[in-house]
XYZ file of C-alpha atoms in Angstrom:
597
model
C 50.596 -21.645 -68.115
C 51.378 -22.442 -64.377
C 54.976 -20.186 -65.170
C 52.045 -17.384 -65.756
C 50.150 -17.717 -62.679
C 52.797 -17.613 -60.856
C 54.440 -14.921 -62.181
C 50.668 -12.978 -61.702
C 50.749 -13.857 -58.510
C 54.111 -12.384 -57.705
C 53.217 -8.892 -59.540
C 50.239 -8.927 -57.394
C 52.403 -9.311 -53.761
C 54.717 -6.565 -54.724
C 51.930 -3.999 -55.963
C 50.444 -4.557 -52.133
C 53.773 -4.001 -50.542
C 54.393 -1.072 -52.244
C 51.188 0.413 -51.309
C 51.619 -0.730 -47.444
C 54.599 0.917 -47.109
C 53.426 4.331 -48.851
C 50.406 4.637 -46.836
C 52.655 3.969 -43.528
C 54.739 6.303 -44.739
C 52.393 9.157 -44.680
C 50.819 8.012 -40.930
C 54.874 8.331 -40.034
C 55.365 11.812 -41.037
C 51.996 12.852 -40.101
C 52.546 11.165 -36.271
C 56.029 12.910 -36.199
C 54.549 16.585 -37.065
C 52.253 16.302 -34.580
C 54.690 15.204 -32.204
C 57.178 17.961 -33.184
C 54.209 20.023 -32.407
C 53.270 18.941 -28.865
C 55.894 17.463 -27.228
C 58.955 19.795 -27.879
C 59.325 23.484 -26.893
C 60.274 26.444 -29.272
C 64.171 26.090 -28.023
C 63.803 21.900 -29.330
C 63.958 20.434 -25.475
C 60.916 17.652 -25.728
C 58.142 18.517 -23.185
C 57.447 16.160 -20.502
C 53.548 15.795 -20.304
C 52.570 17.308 -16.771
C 49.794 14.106 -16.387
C 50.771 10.395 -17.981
C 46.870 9.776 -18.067
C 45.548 9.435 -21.267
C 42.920 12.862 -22.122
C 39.292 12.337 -22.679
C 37.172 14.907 -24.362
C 34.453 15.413 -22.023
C 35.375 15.792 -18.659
C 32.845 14.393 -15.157
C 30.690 17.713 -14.737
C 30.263 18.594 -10.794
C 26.823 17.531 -9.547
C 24.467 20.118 -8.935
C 20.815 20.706 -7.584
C 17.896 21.168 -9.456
C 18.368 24.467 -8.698
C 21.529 25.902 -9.978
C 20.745 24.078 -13.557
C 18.660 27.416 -14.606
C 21.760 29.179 -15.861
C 22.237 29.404 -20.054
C 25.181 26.315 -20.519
C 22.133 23.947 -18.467
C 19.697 25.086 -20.656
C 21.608 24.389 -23.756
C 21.837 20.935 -22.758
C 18.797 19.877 -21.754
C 15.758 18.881 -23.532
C 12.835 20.414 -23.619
C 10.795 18.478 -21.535
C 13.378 17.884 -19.144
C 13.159 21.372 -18.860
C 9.355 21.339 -18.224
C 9.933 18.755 -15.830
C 12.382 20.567 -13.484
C 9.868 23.105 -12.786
C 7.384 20.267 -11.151
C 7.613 19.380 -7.875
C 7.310 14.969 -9.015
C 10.530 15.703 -11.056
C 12.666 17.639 -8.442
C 12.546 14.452 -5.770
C 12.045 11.989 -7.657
C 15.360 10.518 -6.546
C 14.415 10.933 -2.957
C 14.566 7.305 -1.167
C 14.489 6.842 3.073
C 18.234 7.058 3.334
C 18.812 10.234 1.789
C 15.756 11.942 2.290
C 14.130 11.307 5.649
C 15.708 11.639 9.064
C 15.783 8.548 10.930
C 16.825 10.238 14.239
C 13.803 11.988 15.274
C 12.359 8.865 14.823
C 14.625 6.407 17.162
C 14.939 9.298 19.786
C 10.889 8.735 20.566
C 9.528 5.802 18.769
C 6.986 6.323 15.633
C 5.091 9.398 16.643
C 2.822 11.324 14.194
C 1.997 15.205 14.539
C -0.637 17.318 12.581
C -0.058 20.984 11.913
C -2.802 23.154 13.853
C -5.737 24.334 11.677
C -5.304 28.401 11.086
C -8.421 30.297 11.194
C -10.317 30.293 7.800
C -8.288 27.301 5.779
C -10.845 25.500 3.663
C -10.601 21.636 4.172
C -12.424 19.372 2.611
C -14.732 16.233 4.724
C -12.814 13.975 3.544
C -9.279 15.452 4.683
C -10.580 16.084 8.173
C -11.464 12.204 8.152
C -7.954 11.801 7.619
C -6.588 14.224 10.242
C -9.295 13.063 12.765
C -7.787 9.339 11.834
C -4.107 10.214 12.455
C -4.909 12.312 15.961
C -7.359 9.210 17.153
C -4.190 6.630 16.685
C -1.607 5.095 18.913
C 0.895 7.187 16.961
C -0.396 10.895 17.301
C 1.638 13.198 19.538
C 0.876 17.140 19.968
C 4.423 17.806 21.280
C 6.501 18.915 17.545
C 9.113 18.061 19.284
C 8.502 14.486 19.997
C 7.599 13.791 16.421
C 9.016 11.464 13.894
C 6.723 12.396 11.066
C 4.556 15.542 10.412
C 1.298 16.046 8.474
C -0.562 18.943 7.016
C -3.093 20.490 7.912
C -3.528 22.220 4.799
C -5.604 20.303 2.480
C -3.859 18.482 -0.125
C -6.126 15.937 -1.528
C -7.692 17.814 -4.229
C -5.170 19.506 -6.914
C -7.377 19.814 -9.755
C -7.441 23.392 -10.496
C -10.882 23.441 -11.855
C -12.404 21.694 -8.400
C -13.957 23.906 -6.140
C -11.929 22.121 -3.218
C -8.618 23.954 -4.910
C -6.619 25.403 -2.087
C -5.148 28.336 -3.876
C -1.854 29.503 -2.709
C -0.572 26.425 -1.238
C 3.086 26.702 -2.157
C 3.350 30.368 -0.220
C 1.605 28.455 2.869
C 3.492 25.124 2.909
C 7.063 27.527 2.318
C 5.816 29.532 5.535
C 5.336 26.858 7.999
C 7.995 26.795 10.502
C 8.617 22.744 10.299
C 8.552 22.606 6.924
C 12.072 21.718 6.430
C 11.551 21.578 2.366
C 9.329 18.679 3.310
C 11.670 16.413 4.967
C 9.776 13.907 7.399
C 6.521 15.206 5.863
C 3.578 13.210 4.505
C 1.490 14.432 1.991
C -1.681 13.086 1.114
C -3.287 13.962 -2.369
C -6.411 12.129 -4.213
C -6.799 14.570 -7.142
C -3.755 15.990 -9.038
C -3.022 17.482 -12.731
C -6.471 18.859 -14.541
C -7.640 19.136 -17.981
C -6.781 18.090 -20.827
C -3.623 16.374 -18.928
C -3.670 15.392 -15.974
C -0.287 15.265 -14.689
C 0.577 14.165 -10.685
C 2.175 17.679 -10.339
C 0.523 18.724 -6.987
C 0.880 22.174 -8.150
C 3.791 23.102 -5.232
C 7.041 22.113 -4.593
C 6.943 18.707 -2.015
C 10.630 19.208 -1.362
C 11.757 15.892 -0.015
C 8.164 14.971 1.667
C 6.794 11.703 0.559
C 3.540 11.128 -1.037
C 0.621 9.107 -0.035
C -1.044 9.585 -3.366
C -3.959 7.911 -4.868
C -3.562 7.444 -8.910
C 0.141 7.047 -8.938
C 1.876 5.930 -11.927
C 4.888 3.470 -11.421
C 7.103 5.854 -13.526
C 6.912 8.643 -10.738
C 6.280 6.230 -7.888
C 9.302 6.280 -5.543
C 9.837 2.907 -3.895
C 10.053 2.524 -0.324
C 9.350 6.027 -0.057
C 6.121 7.042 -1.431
C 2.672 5.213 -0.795
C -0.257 4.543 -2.877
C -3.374 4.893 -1.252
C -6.551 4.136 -3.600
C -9.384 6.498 -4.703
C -11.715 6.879 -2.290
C -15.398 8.842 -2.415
C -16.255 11.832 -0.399
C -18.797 8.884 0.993
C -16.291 6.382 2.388
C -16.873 6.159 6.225
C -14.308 7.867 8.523
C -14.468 4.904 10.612
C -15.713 0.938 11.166
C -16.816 0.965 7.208
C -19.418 -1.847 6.062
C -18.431 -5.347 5.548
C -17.692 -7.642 2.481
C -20.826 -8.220 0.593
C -19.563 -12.012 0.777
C -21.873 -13.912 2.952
C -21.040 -17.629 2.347
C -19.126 -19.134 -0.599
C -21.454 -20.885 -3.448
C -19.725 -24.042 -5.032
C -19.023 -23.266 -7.929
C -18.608 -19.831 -7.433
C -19.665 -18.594 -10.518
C -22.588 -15.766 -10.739
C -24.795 -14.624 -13.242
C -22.417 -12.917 -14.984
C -18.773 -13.488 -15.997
C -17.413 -9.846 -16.412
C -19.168 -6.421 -16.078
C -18.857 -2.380 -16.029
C -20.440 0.397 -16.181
C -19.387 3.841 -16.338
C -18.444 7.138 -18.422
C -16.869 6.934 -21.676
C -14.656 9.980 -22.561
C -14.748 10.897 -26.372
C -12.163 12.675 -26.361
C -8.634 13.418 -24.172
C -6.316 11.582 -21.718
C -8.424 8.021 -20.895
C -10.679 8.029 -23.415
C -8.864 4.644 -25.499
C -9.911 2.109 -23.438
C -13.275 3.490 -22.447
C -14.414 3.647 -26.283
C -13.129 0.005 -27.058
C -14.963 -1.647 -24.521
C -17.778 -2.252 -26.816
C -15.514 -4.672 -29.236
C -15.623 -7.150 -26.161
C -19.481 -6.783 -24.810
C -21.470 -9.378 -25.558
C -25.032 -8.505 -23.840
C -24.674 -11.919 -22.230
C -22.529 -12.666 -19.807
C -19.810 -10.286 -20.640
C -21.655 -6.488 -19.808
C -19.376 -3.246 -20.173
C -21.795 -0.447 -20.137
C -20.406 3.292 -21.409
C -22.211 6.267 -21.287
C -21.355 9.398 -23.018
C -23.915 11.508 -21.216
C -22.245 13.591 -18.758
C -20.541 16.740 -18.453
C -22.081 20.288 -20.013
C -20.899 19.607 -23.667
C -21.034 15.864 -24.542
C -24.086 16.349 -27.334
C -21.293 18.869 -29.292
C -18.785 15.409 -28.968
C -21.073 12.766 -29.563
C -20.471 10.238 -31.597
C -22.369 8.182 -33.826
C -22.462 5.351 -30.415
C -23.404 7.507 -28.288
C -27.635 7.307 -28.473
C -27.001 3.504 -28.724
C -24.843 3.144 -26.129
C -27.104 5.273 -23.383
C -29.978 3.240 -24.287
C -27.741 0.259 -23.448
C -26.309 1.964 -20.505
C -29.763 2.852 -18.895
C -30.933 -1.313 -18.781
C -28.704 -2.593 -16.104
C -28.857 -1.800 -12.892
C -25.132 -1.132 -11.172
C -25.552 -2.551 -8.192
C -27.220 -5.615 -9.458
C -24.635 -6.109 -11.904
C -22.272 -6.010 -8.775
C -23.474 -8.563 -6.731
C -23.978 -11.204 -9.710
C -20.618 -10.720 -11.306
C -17.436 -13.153 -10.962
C -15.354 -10.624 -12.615
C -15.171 -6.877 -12.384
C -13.200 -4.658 -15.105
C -11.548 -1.778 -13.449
C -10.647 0.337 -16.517
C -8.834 3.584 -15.614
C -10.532 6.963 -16.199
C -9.266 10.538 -16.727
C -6.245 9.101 -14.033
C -5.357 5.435 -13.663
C -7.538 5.226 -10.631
C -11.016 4.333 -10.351
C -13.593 4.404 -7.612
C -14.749 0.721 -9.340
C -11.423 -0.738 -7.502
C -13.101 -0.070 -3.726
C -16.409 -1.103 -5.138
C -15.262 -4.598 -6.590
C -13.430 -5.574 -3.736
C -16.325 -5.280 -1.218
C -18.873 -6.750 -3.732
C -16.334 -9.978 -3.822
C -16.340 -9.552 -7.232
C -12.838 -10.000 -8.562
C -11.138 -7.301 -10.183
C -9.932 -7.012 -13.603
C -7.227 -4.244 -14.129
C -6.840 -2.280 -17.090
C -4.472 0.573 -15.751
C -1.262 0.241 -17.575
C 1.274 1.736 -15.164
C -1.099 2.170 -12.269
C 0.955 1.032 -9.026
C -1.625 -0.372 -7.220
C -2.355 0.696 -3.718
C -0.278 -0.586 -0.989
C 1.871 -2.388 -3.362
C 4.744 -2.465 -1.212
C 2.896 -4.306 1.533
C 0.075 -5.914 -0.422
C 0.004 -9.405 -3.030
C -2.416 -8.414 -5.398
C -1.721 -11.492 -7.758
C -3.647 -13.184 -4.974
C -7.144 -10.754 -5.303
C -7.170 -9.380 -8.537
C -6.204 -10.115 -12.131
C -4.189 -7.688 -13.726
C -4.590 -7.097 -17.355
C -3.096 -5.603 -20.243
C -4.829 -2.200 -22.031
C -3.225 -3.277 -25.495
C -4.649 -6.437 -24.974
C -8.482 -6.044 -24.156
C -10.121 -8.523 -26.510
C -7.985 -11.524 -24.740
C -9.771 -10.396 -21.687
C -12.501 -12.798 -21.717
C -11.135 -15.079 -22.606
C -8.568 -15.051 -19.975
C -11.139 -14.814 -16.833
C -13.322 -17.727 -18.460
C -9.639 -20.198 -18.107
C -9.577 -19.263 -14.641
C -10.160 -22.370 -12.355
C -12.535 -22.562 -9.917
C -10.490 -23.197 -6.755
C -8.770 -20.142 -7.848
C -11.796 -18.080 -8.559
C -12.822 -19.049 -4.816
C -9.401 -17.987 -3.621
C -9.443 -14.588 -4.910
C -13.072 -14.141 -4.032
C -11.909 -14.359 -0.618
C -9.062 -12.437 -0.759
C -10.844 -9.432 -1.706
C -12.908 -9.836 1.229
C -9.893 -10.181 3.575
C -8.478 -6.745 1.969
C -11.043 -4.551 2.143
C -12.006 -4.999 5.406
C -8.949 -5.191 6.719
C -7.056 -2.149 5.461
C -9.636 -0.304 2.567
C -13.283 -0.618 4.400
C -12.750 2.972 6.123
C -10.470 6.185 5.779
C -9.394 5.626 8.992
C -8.203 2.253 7.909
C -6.603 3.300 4.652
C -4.508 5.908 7.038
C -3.665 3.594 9.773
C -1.997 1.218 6.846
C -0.042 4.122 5.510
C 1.155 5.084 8.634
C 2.361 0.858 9.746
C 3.851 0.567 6.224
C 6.088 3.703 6.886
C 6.704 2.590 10.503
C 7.758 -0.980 9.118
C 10.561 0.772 6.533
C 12.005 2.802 9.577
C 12.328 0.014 12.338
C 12.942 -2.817 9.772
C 14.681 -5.307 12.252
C 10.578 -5.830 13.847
C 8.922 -5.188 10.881
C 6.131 -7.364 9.304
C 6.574 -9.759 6.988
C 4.546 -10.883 3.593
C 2.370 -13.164 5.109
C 1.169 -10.623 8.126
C 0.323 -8.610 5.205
C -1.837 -11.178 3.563
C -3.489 -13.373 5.998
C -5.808 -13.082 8.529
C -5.993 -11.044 10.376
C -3.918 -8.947 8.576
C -1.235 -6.454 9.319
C -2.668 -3.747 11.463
C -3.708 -6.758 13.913
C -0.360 -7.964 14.300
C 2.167 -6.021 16.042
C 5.587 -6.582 15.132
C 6.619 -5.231 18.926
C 5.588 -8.402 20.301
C 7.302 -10.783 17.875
C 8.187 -10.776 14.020
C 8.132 -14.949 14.536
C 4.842 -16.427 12.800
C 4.983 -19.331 15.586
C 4.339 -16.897 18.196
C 0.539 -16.184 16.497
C -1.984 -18.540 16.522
C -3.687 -17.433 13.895
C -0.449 -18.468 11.696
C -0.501 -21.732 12.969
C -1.970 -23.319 9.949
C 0.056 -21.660 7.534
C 3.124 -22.968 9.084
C 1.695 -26.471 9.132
C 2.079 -26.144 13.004
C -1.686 -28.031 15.390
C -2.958 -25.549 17.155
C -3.088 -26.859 20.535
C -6.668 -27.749 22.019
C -6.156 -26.456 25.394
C -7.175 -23.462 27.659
C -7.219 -21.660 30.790
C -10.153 -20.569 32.546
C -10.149 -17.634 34.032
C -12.473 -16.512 36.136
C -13.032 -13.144 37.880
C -14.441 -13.166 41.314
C -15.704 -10.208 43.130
C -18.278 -11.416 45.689
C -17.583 -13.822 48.997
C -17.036 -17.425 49.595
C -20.144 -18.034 51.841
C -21.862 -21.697 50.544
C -21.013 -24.328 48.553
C -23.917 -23.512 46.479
C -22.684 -20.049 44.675
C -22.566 -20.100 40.832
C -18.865 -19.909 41.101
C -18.615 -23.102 42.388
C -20.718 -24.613 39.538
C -19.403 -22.840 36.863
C -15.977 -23.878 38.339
C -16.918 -27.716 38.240
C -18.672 -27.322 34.776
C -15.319 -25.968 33.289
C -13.184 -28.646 34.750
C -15.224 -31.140 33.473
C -14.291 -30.032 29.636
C -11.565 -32.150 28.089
C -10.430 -28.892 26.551
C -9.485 -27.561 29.819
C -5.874 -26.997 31.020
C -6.333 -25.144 34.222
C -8.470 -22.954 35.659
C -7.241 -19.488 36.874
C -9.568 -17.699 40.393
C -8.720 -14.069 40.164
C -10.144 -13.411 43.474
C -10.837 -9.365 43.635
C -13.116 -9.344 46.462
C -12.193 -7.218 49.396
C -12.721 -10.040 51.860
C -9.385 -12.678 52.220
C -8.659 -15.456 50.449
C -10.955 -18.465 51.102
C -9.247 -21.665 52.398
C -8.217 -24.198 50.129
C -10.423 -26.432 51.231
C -13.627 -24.228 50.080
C -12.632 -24.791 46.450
C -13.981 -28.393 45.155
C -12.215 -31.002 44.261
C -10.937 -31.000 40.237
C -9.624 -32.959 37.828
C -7.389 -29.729 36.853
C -5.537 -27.592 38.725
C -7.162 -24.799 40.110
C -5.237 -21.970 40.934
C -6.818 -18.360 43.479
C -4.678 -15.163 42.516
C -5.404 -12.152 44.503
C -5.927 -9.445 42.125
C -3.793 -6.049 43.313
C -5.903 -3.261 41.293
C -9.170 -5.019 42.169
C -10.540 -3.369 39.092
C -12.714 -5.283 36.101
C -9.762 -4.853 33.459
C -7.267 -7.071 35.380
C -8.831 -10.079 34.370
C -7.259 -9.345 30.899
C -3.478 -8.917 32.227
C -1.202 -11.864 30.959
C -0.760 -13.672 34.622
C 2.934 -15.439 34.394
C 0.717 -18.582 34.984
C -1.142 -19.125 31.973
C 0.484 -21.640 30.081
C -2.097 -21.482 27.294
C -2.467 -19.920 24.080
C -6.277 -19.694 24.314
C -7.615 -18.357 27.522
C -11.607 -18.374 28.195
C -12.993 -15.347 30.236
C -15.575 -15.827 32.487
C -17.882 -13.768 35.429
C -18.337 -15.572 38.252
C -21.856 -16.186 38.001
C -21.980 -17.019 34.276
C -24.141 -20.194 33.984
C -22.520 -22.835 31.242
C -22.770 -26.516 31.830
C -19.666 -28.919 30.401
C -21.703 -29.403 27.272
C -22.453 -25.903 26.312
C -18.350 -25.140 27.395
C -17.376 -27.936 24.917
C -19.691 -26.723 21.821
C -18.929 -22.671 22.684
C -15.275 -23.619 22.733
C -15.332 -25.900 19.144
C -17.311 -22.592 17.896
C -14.745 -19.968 19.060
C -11.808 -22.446 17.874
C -13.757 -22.470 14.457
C -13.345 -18.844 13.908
C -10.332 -18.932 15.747
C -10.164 -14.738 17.101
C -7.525 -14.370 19.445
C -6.595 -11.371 21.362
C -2.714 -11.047 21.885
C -1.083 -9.198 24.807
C 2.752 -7.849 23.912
C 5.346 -9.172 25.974
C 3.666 -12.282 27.259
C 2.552 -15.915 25.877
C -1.094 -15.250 26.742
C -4.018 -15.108 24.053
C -7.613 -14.129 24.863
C -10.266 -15.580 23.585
């Protein structure tokens, strides 16, 4: 029996020999045709290969613009879309970045320095782009030398793209093509609210941007080009050109939870782009505390697209009242519309209500600059019905903390256009000069980044205001200074007093005389006697404004302003000072270690 096996087992070994060495066989003579056939020459002499490298059967194709891909060999390997895409003016620089698209030159030869085109005779521009024109030429940063400029606006208006708005500007790519500066858009800004139109709503502005960068409101992170482009957010026709109202926040109620624990109200669309998370919002509304009002009543045709909701949910819709829904809610749902902005964002960030984002893709304005983890809560479309829950886990302290966040936002870069401008334009300015630019925490703390220039110092322990962030006492000392116009002739002048009273204050440092009277100097002996030193400067200009000029002698931080005949006694120094110090608003002065108070 074992003689068997092993005799099996032998048979077996040879049968797979056999058929190794016939199948290498064939791979032999098949490897020496084809060498017979490629590496000798018809007279037998083998043919040296010219290259040793090995062949590969698609070779590197040359890179080439957008452009030249329109020929036949392009087009039959390219897909559709791709096609489509080329022909938009989002597609064509969407590559563009600051180091190979904008000119950093123009911009070191004469600082930051912002030019608007000239308005030509009978160009239609909307109130809302002249806002934004009027914002850029009323700035540190506007020049009306060409020439001198780092970056160049239009004054063509841009905002609007939707074809079917009556603020269309038709023509636009013949006009932008003409201007002499163009420069197929390098160093160019271009702002735009409104882009793409029914059913689709692309961002396609509708002309070719070139290698200009976009301060565009609505802007999806898939065409969003980092460090290049900026999102702005959706602003009315209504938002103030300048100042802008203040955070409906008034004082902070412990706990700070209102009435309500999420609303909305707005349109629903029944049908097209935006219409998803509109017509679910009824899964999660609870009449209670959780209120997301839709309406279907509005535009020409919505009775021929109603829906069996629709008479239930106007009757719902016309209860509430907006703004009172506003002002009592903890937590506001910004939902995206027909685009993935909404005017709701503005609205719940000066009502302090916090706001709930259901945008998927929506890169949120001034998200290069701005921490919105620390104002807002950013949700998930796919996931609505988690939403309430999610707010309700929320803590308290943290409710608080984003309560007054969205205060410090709004009014410090969204509570005007010219606001939302003056941002854009710092944000670019930071990305060019990055060795003084601003840092996170200028960003987002008070007082906030367009209060802080980075000229002066990009160290935090050179600002006050920083001071508690950085764990660093603010010190409890200041100068007086006092402006003095009017002669030394008894001891019984306010001056005098006032000079005393201040002294008095344990707060007090020193106390600064900045005598610009045209008589001389008063002898040292005139002054009383002080527990602090008193020091007389002559002014040279002799004009009201020199008071605020950082004198090499203030050693202070905080420095207290005074007239000569203002009438305080120690006490009323003392509590004035604790109030100021409570608020703590400093004015800064670049180049020097003085602060105003």
């Amino acid at each position: 029996m074992q003689a068997k096996k092993r005799y099996l087992a032998l048979l077996s070994a040879g049968t797979c020999l056999v058929l190794l060495f016939y199948v290498g066989g064939l791979q032999f003579r098949a490897s020496r045709n084809h060498s017979r056939r490629d590496g000798h020459s018809r007279n037998g002499l083998q043919k040296i290969p010219d290259n040793p490298w090995p062949r590969f059967p698609d070779t590197l194709h040359p890179f080439t613009h957008w452009e030249q891909g329109e020929s036949e060999d392009y087009n039959s390997q390219v897909s559709p879309r791709h096609k489509r895409d080329a022909n938009s003016s989002v597609y064509k620089g969407k590559k563009c970045r600051m180091e190979s698209c904008f000119d950093y030159t123009l911009c070191k030869r004469n600082g930051f320095k912002v030019y608007t085109y000239p308005q030509q005779k009978g160009d239609k521009i909307s109130e809302s782009y002249q806002n934004i024109l009027s914002a850029i030429e009323g700035s540190r940063f506007y020049t009306s030398d060409p020439s001198q400029a780092c970056l160049f606006v239009l004054s063509l208006d841009t905002l609007d793209r939707d074809q079917l708005s009556p603020q269309y500007v038709h023509n636009l790519k013949s006009k932008v093509q003409n201007l002499h500066l163009w420069n197929n858009g390098r160093n160019h800004l271009i702002f735009n609210l409104y882009s793409g139109t029914w059913p689709d709503y692309t961002e396609d502005v509708g002309f070719d941007i070139g290698q200009a960068m976009l301060a565009k409101a609505s802007i999806s992170t898939e065409n969003f080009r980092p460090n290049f482009d900026v999102s702005i957010p959706l602003f009315s026709k209504d938002h103030p050109r300048t100042g802008g109202e203040k955070g409906f926040l008034r004082f902070n109620t412990i706990p700070p939870i209102r009435k309500y624990m999420l609303v909305f109200k707005g349109k629903r669309y029944l049908t097209g782009i935006g219409s998803d998370t509109r017509n679910a919002l009824y899964h999660v509304h609870n009449g209670e505390d959780v209120v997301l009002l839709t309406t279907c009543k509005h535009g020409k045709d919505w009775q021929k697209h109603k829906d069996s909701r629709c008479d239930k949910d106007n009757a719902e819709y016309e209860k509430y009242d907006y703004r009172e829904m506003l002002h009592n809610a903890t937590f506001c749902l910004v939902p995206r519309g027909r685009r993935l902005g909404s005017f709701r964002f503005l609205e719940a960030l000066q009502a302090a209500c916090v706001p709930v984002m259901l945008s998927n893709g929506w890169e949120l304005p001034f998200s290069e600059v701005i921490d919105w983890n620390q104002a807002a809560v950013i949700g998930d479309e796919r996931l609505l019905l988690q939403i309430p829950s999610t707010v309700r886990s929320i803590h308290q302290d943290k409710i608080l903390a984003l309560r007054q966040q969205t205060q410090f936002l709004w009014e410090a870069y969204f509570s005007s256009v010219e606001k939302i401008v003056l941002t854009t334009l710092e944000i670019i300015q930071d990305r060019i000069f990055k060795h003084i630019s601003r840092n996170s925490l200028m960003w987002n703390k008070h007082p906030g980044g367009l209060f802080v220039l980075p000229q002066y110092s990009s160290c935090l322990g050179d600002f006050p205001y920083y001071y508690s962030n950085l764990g660093v006492k603010s010190p409890s000392k200041f100068t007086a200074v006092i402006h003095a116009v009017t002669p030394l002739v008894s001891q019984s002048q306010p001056i005098l007093k006032l000079l005393v009273a201040v002294a008095k204050s344990q707060y007090c440092h020193q106390i600064i005389v900045l005598w610009n009277c045209d008589k001389p100097l008063p002898a040292k002996h005139r002054w009383p006697a002080t527990a602090v030193p008193v020091i007389v400067i002559e002014g040279e200009s002799k004009v009201m404004s020199s008071r605020f000029l950082p004198y090499d002698n203030i050693a202070t931080d905080a420095v207290l302003s005074l007239d000569e005949d203002t009438v305080l006694s120690t006490t009323e120094v003392r509590v004035n000072l604790l109030r100021i110090i409570g608020v703590i608003t400093f004015t800064w002065w670049p180049n020097k270690d003085a602060y105003y108070m």
